Coordinates of C-alpha atoms in Angstrom, one line a residue:
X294 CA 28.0 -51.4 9.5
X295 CA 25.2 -48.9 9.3
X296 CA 24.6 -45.8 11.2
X297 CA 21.7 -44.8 12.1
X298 CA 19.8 -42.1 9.4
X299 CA 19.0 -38.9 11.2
X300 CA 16.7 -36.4 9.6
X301 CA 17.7 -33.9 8.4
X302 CA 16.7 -30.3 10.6
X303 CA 14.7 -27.5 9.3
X304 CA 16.7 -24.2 9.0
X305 CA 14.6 -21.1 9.8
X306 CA 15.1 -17.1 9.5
X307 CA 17.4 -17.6 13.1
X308 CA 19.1 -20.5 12.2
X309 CA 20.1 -18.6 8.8
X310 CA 20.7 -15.2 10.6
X311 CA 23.2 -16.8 13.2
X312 CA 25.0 -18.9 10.1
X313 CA 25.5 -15.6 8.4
X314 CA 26.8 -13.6 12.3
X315 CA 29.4 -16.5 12.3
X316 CA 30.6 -16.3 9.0
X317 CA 31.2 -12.7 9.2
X318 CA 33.2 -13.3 12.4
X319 CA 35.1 -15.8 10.4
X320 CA 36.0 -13.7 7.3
X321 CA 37.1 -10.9 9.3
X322 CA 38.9 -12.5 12.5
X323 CA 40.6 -14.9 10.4
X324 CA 43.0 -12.3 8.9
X325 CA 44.1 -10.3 11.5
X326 CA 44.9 -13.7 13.7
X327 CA 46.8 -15.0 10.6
X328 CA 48.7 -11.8 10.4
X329 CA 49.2 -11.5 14.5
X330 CA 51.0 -15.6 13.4
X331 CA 52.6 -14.6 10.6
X332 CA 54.2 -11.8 12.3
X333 CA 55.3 -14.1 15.3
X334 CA 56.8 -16.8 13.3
X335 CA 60.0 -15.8 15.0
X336 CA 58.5 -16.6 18.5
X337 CA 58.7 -19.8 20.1
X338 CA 56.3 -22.3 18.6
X339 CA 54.0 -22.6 22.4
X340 CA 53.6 -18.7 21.9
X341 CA 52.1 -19.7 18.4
X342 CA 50.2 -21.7 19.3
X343 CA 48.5 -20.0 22.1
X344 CA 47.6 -17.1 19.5
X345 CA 45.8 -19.8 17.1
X346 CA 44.4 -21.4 20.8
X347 CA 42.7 -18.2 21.8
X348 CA 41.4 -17.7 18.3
X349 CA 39.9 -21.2 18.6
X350 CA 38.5 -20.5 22.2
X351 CA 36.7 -17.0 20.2
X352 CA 35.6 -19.1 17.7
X353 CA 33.6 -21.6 19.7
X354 CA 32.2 -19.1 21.6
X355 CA 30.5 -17.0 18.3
X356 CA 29.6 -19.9 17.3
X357 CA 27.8 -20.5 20.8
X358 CA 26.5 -17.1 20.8
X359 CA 25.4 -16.7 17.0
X360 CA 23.9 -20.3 16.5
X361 CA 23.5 -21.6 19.8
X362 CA 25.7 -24.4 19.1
X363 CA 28.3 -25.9 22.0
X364 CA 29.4 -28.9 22.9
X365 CA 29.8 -31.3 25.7
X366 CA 33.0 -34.1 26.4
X367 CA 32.8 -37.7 28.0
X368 CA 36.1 -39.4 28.6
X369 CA 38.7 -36.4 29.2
X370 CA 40.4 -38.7 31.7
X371 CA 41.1 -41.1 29.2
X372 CA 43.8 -38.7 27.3
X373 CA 47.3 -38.7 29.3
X374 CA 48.9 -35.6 30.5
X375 CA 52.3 -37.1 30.5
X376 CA 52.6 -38.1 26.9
X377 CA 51.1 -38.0 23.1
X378 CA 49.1 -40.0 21.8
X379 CA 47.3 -40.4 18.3
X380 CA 43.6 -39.4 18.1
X381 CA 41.7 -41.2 15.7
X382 CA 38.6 -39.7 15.5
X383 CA 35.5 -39.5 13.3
X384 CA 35.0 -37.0 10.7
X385 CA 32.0 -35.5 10.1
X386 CA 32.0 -31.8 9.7
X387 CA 34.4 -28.6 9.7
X388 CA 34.0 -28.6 13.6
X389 CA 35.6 -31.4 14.7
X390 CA 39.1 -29.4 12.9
X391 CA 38.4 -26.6 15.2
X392 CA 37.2 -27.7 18.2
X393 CA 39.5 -30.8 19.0
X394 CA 42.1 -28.1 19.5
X395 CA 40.5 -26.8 22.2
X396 CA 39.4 -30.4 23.8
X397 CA 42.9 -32.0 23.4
X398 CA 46.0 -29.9 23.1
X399 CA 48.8 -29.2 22.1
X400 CA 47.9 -31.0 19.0
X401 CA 48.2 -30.9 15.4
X402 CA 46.5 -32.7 12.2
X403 CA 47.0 -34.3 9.3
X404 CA 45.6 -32.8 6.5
X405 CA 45.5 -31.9 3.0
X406 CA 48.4 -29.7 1.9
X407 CA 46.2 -27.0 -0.2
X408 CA 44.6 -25.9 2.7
X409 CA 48.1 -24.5 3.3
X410 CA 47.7 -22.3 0.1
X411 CA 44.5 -20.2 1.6
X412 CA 45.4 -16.8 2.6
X413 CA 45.9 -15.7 6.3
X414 CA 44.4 -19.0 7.9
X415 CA 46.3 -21.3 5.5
X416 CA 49.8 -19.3 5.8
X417 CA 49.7 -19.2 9.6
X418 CA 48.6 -22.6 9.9
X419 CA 51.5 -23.7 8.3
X420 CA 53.5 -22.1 10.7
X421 CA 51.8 -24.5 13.2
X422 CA 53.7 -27.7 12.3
X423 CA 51.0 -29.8 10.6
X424 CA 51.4 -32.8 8.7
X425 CA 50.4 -31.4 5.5
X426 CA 50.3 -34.2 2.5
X427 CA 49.4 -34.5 -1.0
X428 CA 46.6 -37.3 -1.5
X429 CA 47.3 -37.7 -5.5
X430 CA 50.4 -39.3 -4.4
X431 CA 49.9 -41.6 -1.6
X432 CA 53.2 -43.5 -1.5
X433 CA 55.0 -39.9 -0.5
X434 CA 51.7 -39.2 2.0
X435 CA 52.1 -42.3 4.0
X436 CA 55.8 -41.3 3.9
X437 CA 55.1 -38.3 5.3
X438 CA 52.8 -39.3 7.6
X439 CA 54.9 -41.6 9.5
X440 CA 58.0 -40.1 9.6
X441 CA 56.2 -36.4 10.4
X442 CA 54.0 -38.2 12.7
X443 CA 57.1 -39.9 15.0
X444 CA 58.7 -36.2 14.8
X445 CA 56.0 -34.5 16.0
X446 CA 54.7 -37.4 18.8
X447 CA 58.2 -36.9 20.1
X448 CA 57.6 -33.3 20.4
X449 CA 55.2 -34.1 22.3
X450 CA 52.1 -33.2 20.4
X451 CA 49.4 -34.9 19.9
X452 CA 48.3 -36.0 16.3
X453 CA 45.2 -35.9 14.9
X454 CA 44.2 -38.5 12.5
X455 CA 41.0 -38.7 10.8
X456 CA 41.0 -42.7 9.5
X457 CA 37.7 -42.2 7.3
X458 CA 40.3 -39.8 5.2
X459 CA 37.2 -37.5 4.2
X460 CA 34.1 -36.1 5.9
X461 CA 31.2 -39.0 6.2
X462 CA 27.0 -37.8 6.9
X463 CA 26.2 -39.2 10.0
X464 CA 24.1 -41.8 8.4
X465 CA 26.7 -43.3 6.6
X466 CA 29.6 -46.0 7.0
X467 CA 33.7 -45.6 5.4
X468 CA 36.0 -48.7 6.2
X469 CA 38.9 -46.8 8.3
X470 CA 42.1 -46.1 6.1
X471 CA 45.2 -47.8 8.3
X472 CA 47.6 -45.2 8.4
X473 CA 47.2 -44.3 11.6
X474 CA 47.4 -47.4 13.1
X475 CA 50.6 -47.9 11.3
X476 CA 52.0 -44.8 12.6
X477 CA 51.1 -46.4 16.1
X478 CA 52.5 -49.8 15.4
X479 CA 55.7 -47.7 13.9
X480 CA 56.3 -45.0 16.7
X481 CA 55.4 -46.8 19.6
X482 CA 52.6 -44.6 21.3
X483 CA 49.2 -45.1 22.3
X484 CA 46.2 -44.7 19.8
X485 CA 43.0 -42.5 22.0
X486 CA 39.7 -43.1 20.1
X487 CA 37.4 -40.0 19.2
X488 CA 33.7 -40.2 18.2
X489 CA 31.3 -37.2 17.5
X490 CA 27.8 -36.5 16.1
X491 CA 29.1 -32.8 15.2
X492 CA 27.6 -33.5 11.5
X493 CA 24.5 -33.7 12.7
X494 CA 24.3 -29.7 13.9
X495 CA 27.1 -28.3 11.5
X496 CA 26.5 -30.7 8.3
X497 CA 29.5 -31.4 6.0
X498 CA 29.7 -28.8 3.0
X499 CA 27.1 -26.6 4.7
X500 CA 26.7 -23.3 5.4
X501 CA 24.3 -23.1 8.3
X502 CA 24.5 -24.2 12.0
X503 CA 22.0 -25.6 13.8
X504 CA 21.1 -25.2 17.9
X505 CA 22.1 -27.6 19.8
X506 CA 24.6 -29.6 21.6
X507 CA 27.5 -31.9 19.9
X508 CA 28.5 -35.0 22.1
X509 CA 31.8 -36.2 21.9
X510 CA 33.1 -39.5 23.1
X511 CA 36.8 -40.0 24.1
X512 CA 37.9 -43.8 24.6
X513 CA 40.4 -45.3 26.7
X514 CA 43.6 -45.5 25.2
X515 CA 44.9 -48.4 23.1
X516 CA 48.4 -49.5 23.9
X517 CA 50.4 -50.4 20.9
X518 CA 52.2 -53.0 22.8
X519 CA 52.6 -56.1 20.7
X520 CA 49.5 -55.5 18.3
X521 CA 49.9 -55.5 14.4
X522 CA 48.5 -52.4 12.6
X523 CA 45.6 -54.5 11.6
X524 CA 44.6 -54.9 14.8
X525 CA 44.9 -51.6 16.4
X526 CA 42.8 -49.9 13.6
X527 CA 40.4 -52.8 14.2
X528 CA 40.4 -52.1 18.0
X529 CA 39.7 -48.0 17.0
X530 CA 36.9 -48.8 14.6
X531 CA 35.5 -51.0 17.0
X532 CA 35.0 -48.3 19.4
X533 CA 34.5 -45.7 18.0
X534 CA 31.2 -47.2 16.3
X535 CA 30.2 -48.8 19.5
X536 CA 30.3 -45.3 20.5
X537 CA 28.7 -43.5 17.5
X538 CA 25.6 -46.2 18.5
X539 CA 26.1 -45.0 21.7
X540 CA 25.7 -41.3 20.7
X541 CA 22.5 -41.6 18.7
X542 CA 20.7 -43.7 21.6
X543 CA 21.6 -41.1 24.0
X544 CA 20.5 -38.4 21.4
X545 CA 16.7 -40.2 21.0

């Protein structure tokens, strides 16, 4: 299946200038919330993780105010406020691990374990009970994934699965990897499909921002209910291209 190819923006003297206001905020905000988590570890984990939401909440809005970047949501109805769910969404960009926090809470990810190993964000973030796995050894990940992923589902927190497994360009295709489809078929709860065109305003592996407004999609949940894991990731993947098609028409 083929997205569509979007070219790529021009980044002038304010595009540049607001990349570099952000990433100053970042280098310098980043320690003193990782501290303000580190030094809470003994609180309850909500308190936690209402000090990394209102980081999240400043974060959006520099990047708002430095490079005119926000966002807007379709489908919030769709995700249940009386239960988790996994989120399967599209990955694009370094947004997407920021602002679905913020969209759909209280939530946490799947993702590589070295991230865990940066200083101040990495150390609080492990405090944050993320499913943190090691992708040279994928028998133990998939392990971990499943039996983290029931653990955490039951603690009623959403989890965050990004199928493609890596960050795609926006004009590119990746088969979806099935592990979160099998922790659906394995733990019982719904799967909600994501899809974004976040990598077309904050590019993977980029440093600058550019203006504008991200769409995100939310789909209607997928019930697990007698379905095979092949099927629910094929349901997923089904709409969450639909709805990447859906995106670029709307976008022009």
């Amino acid at each position: 299946m083929t997205q569509r190819t979007t070219s790529s923006p021009k980044a002038d003297f304010k595009v540049y200038l607001g990349s570099t206001l952000f990433f100053i905020y970042v280098l310098f905000s980043t320690p003193i919330v990782g501290v303000a988590i580190l030094g809470g570890f003994f609180l309850p984990f909500p308190m936690r993780y209402k000090f990394a939401d209102i980081w999240i909440d400043c974060l959006l809005f520099m990047l708002k105010l430095c490079c005119g970047l926000s966002y807007e949501v379709e489908g919030l109805e769709n995700v249940p406020n009386d239960r988790a769910a996994i989120i399967l969404s599209k990955h694009q960009s370094a947004w997407e691990t920021i602002a679905l926090r913020q969209i759909i809470s209280p939530q946490t990810a799947v993702l590589k374990k070295s991230l865990l190993q940066i200083p101040f964000g990495g150390w609080a973030l492990a405090t944050l009970k993320p499913i943190a796995i090691d992708r040279s050894n994928q028998k133990e990940a998939l392990k971990m994934l499943l039996d983290q992923g029931v653990e955490r589902l039951q603690e009623g927190l959403f989890v965050l699965i990004f199928p493609e497994g890596t960050r795609v360009a926006p004009d590119a295709y990746k088969k979806f990897n099935a592990g979160g489809a099998m922790l659906a078929n394995k733990s019982g709860f719904p799967v909600i499909p994501l899809a974004h065109n976040a990598g077309e305003f904050w590019p993977r592996n980029s440093f600058v921002k550019f203006p504008g407004v991200i769409k995100v999609k939310i789909g209607p949940m997928i019930s697990t209910l007698n379905k095979s894991t092949k099927d629910i990731n094929a349901e997923a993947e089904a709409w969450i291209s639909q709805a990447m098609l859906s995106i670029a028409k709307e976008s022009g």
